[in-house]
Amino acid sequence: MDVKQLKALITVAEVGSVTRAAELLHLVQPAVTRQIRTLEEELGVALFQRTRQGMRPTEAGEIMVDRARRALNELERARAEVQPRPGEVTGIVTVGLLESTSELLAEPLVSAVGAAHPGVELRLMTGYSGHLQQWLDDGDLDLTLLYNLDSGPSLNARPLVRERLWAVAPAAAGLCADRPVPFAEVAAHPLVMPAAGHALRTLIDAAAARAGSAMDIAAQTNSMPVQKQLVLAGHGWTVLPGVGIAEDVANGTLSAAPLCEPDVWRSIVLGTPRYGRVPPAVEVVARELVRAVGMAVAQGRWPSAELHAPSERAPDA
């Protein structure tokens, strides 16, 4: 099993065609076919189903493609680390951002890293906290934002910021940042909620129980943009972190107010693997991400957020 075979495996899986894969790899078609067959013979399993629609990975093929991507990514990262320019931090760093924070943090992070550490290549992935934690555990992320988590056997969790959850309604409802809304008032409306099992939904369900309020759930979704779209269309109110609706409130498409009775907060942490070597590139990106969070709060671009101190120290290795 060699790098050429792994590249052929991944490319055929992505494009579904040996002919197209050969073009992308600048090889002749028989060479790609031979690489796939040799790999199948070595493993003793079929990696592809040959169909009229093209080459489709088998279950074993899907496993191999996933592992091959990770292996090639690690080789690429190692090459970047061992061939640095003098005095320059180099490497590839994959960062996870919560979907609700991506618009606020992605561009400042890319700009800061590009200006201070041009030898570092950033790869950004967005998702919900549960997905990001799984990707971190699987080794697909080097560091990530998560929420409502403590350090555990597999990760270090450094608290960065805590923020209130907000009631979100159509603009005509006239919700206002300086007039918090009791949860009971929110629950009096049909609600567009995160899907059951989502960490944000867990916080909302707990708030409903504390307020003694039954919720009339009009729709559930695992997408924050869909939540906002349904509210805008008049299907009900929702509950979201302030960072996720700041722009919508500023441009007048939605209105929002902090929740009260009870107040509901989420804590955002920087998650890093507990074990293994932390490359210098990961350390500098972690510092820049912490700084970007601190600046967003200090400049008032992160509604109702409070920083945990200190805000500038990089996470422990």
XYZ file of C-alpha atoms in Angstrom:
317
model
C 0.000 0.000 0.000
C 1.563 3.304 -1.078
C 0.670 6.975 -1.457
C -0.122 6.659 -5.168
C -2.646 3.930 -4.472
C -4.302 5.989 -1.751
C -4.527 9.029 -4.037
C -6.074 6.871 -6.761
C -8.568 5.398 -4.288
C -9.707 8.819 -3.055
C -9.915 10.367 -6.517
C -11.952 7.513 -8.017
C -14.326 7.667 -5.043
C -14.762 11.431 -5.455
C -15.392 11.498 -9.213
C -16.943 8.030 -9.663
C -14.918 7.284 -12.774
C -11.520 5.710 -13.431
C -11.225 7.672 -16.683
C -11.855 11.031 -15.002
C -9.606 10.093 -12.078
C -6.787 9.279 -14.496
C -7.157 12.713 -16.093
C -6.985 14.460 -12.711
C -3.989 12.377 -11.607
C -2.225 12.832 -14.972
C -2.026 9.068 -15.481
C -3.279 6.650 -18.101
C -6.470 4.778 -17.258
C -4.862 1.303 -17.005
C -2.445 2.626 -14.378
C -5.293 3.816 -12.131
C -7.193 0.551 -12.654
C -4.063 -1.395 -11.716
C -3.557 0.653 -8.533
C -7.135 -0.002 -7.387
C -6.958 -3.726 -8.195
C -3.608 -4.104 -6.429
C -5.054 -2.435 -3.349
C -8.120 -4.701 -3.436
C -5.927 -7.788 -3.774
C -3.765 -6.702 -0.848
C -6.801 -6.092 1.385
C -8.769 -9.084 0.147
C -11.985 -7.092 -0.324
C -13.743 -5.224 -3.120
C -13.430 -1.461 -2.679
C -15.782 -0.431 -5.504
C -18.962 -1.572 -7.164
C -18.680 -1.237 -10.926
C -22.070 0.031 -12.151
C -23.437 1.721 -15.257
C -23.522 4.959 -13.257
C -19.839 4.646 -12.421
C -17.612 3.453 -9.615
C -19.301 3.442 -6.200
C -17.350 2.620 -3.016
C -18.425 -0.488 -1.131
C -18.778 -0.360 2.643
C -15.137 -1.426 2.902
C -14.269 1.175 0.292
C -15.920 3.960 2.304
C -13.837 2.989 5.336
C -10.637 2.955 3.315
C -11.394 6.289 1.635
C -11.997 7.929 5.028
C -8.780 6.531 6.501
C -6.781 7.302 3.365
C -7.858 10.961 3.468
C -6.674 11.226 7.051
C -3.361 9.527 6.258
C -2.659 11.846 3.326
C -3.674 14.887 5.374
C -1.206 13.888 8.089
C 1.563 13.416 5.522
C 0.771 16.830 4.035
C 0.893 18.420 7.481
C 4.167 16.719 8.307
C 5.712 17.950 5.055
C 4.655 21.516 5.857
C 6.116 21.291 9.383
C 9.490 19.816 8.452
C 10.120 22.166 5.533
C 9.647 25.589 7.166
C 11.177 28.836 6.073
C 13.755 30.110 8.589
C 12.048 31.704 11.605
C 8.549 31.042 10.274
C 5.812 28.892 11.776
C 4.361 26.642 9.097
C 1.767 23.913 8.932
C -1.856 23.080 8.254
C -4.400 23.748 10.997
C -8.029 22.632 10.864
C -10.316 24.747 13.053
C -13.900 24.055 14.074
C -16.299 26.982 14.478
C -19.798 26.784 15.899
C -22.279 27.594 13.142
C -23.636 30.517 15.172
C -20.153 32.094 15.446
C -18.830 31.544 11.928
C -19.958 34.866 10.443
C -18.463 36.733 13.407
C -15.113 34.943 13.668
C -14.145 33.281 10.378
C -12.940 36.326 8.452
C -11.106 37.995 11.381
C -9.346 34.710 12.145
C -8.260 34.179 8.542
C -7.045 37.785 8.292
C -5.111 37.649 11.570
C -3.418 34.328 10.807
C -2.608 35.405 7.252
C -1.005 38.645 8.450
C 0.990 37.223 11.371
C 1.704 33.688 10.174
C 1.612 33.455 6.368
C 3.180 30.000 6.475
C 0.111 28.541 8.221
C -2.666 27.149 6.063
C -6.086 27.374 7.713
C -8.907 24.956 7.080
C -12.237 25.973 8.630
C -15.125 23.612 9.384
C -18.451 24.714 10.845
C -21.082 22.673 12.635
C -22.985 22.126 15.827
C -21.142 21.467 19.061
C -21.829 17.719 19.085
C -20.518 17.281 15.552
C -17.440 19.395 16.239
C -16.619 17.413 19.363
C -16.863 14.159 17.419
C -14.590 15.517 14.681
C -12.092 16.601 17.331
C -12.171 13.152 18.923
C -11.718 11.543 15.496
C -8.669 13.681 14.773
C -10.290 15.663 11.970
C -9.929 18.957 13.898
C -6.906 20.401 15.678
C -8.960 22.776 17.834
C -12.567 23.832 17.953
C -15.125 25.991 19.685
C -17.622 23.970 21.719
C -20.212 24.888 24.304
C -21.310 23.802 27.756
C -18.456 21.308 28.062
C -15.816 20.701 30.707
C -12.397 19.127 30.235
C -12.607 15.343 30.023
C -10.476 12.282 29.282
C -10.123 13.150 25.595
C -10.051 16.955 25.525
C -9.031 20.132 27.287
C -11.813 22.711 27.436
C -10.755 26.288 28.117
C -13.697 28.605 28.890
C -13.700 31.679 26.631
C -17.055 33.419 26.813
C -20.578 33.026 28.188
C -23.612 34.513 26.458
C -27.332 34.747 27.037
C -29.908 33.123 24.832
C -32.414 35.434 23.167
C -36.041 35.232 22.183
C -36.283 35.875 18.436
C -39.440 37.039 16.666
C -40.536 38.834 13.487
C -39.685 42.531 13.419
C -43.345 43.441 13.996
C -43.204 41.868 17.473
C -41.014 44.774 18.564
C -38.689 42.831 20.868
C -35.880 45.023 22.183
C -32.435 44.337 23.618
C -33.062 46.452 26.731
C -36.357 44.715 27.606
C -35.752 41.039 28.507
C -38.662 38.695 27.796
C -39.909 36.117 30.348
C -39.788 32.571 29.029
C -43.493 32.163 29.745
C -44.232 34.962 27.256
C -42.082 33.268 24.627
C -43.817 29.929 25.228
C -47.189 31.584 24.612
C -46.301 31.663 20.908
C -45.781 28.760 18.497
C -42.066 27.932 18.563
C -39.538 26.993 15.904
C -37.065 24.863 17.824
C -33.719 23.146 17.324
C -34.202 19.416 16.809
C -34.454 17.230 19.913
C -31.034 16.099 21.083
C -29.346 19.312 19.977
C -27.405 20.917 22.839
C -29.224 24.236 22.380
C -32.553 22.420 22.576
C -31.439 20.861 25.864
C -30.908 24.341 27.319
C -34.319 25.508 26.078
C -36.118 22.444 27.434
C -34.485 23.002 30.829
C -35.591 26.657 30.801
C -39.162 25.622 29.959
C -39.165 23.204 32.891
C -37.856 25.878 35.262
C -40.479 28.341 34.047
C -43.232 25.723 34.266
C -44.182 26.482 30.658
C -45.447 24.025 28.052
C -44.139 24.698 24.549
C -46.242 24.669 21.383
C -43.634 23.502 18.868
C -44.538 24.454 15.310
C -41.408 23.022 13.676
C -38.017 21.564 14.520
C -34.811 21.876 12.517
C -31.080 21.311 12.900
C -30.291 24.474 10.912
C -30.018 27.938 12.451
C -30.653 29.678 9.082
C -33.843 27.624 8.690
C -34.940 28.607 12.216
C -34.587 32.268 11.302
C -36.258 31.779 7.921
C -39.312 30.161 9.503
C -39.591 32.929 12.094
C -39.331 35.536 9.352
C -42.135 33.766 7.479
C -44.385 33.988 10.550
C -44.389 30.360 11.719
C -43.532 31.326 15.291
C -40.816 32.605 17.610
C -37.538 30.878 18.408
C -34.612 30.983 20.844
C -31.036 31.544 19.649
C -27.728 32.851 20.980
C -27.303 36.573 20.485
C -24.279 36.126 18.227
C -26.452 34.250 15.741
C -28.996 37.036 15.236
C -27.008 40.277 15.737
C -26.921 41.114 12.030
C -30.608 40.245 11.511
C -31.607 42.560 14.367
C -29.296 45.325 13.154
C -30.820 45.332 9.664
C -34.378 45.121 11.028
C -35.416 41.769 9.564
C -35.954 40.238 13.016
C -36.462 41.537 16.543
C -34.944 39.937 19.632
C -34.596 40.292 23.396
C -32.655 38.423 26.078
C -34.568 35.692 27.880
C -35.400 36.089 31.561
C -37.347 34.244 34.229
C -35.144 32.269 33.910
C -32.039 33.751 32.332
C -30.488 31.161 29.998
C -26.760 31.170 29.299
C -24.397 29.036 27.267
C -20.651 28.843 27.845
C -18.325 28.621 24.851
C -14.987 26.869 25.295
C -11.913 26.221 23.191
C -11.516 22.470 22.852
C -8.152 20.855 22.113
C -7.048 17.200 22.283
C -5.709 16.220 25.686
C -3.040 13.898 24.357
C -0.399 14.148 21.669
C 2.037 16.769 20.507
C 0.666 20.256 19.824
C 2.410 21.660 16.714
C 3.542 25.307 16.827
C 1.075 26.146 14.038
C -1.837 24.944 16.193
C -0.582 26.992 19.141
C -0.437 30.243 17.159
C -3.864 29.685 15.588
C -5.334 28.997 19.036
C -3.953 32.322 20.259
C -5.388 34.163 17.263
C -8.803 32.545 17.753
C -8.868 33.500 21.437
C -7.874 37.042 20.470
C -10.619 37.206 17.812
C -13.216 36.134 20.387
C -11.958 38.753 22.849
C -12.051 41.532 20.256
C -15.578 40.613 19.138
C -16.813 40.908 22.727
C -14.822 44.082 23.517
C -16.086 45.822 20.371
C -19.719 44.981 21.143
C -20.159 42.719 18.129
C -21.119 39.749 20.335
C -24.414 40.651 22.052
C -24.790 39.960 25.802
C -21.492 38.097 25.983
C -19.063 38.094 28.906
C -15.423 37.046 28.639
C -13.808 34.541 30.934
C -10.424 35.820 32.126
C -7.684 35.616 31.069
C -8.480 36.062 27.366
C -5.058 36.051 25.738
C -3.324 32.931 27.004
C -3.060 29.985 24.611
C -4.574 26.672 25.713
C -2.413 24.256 27.619
C -0.826 21.559 25.510
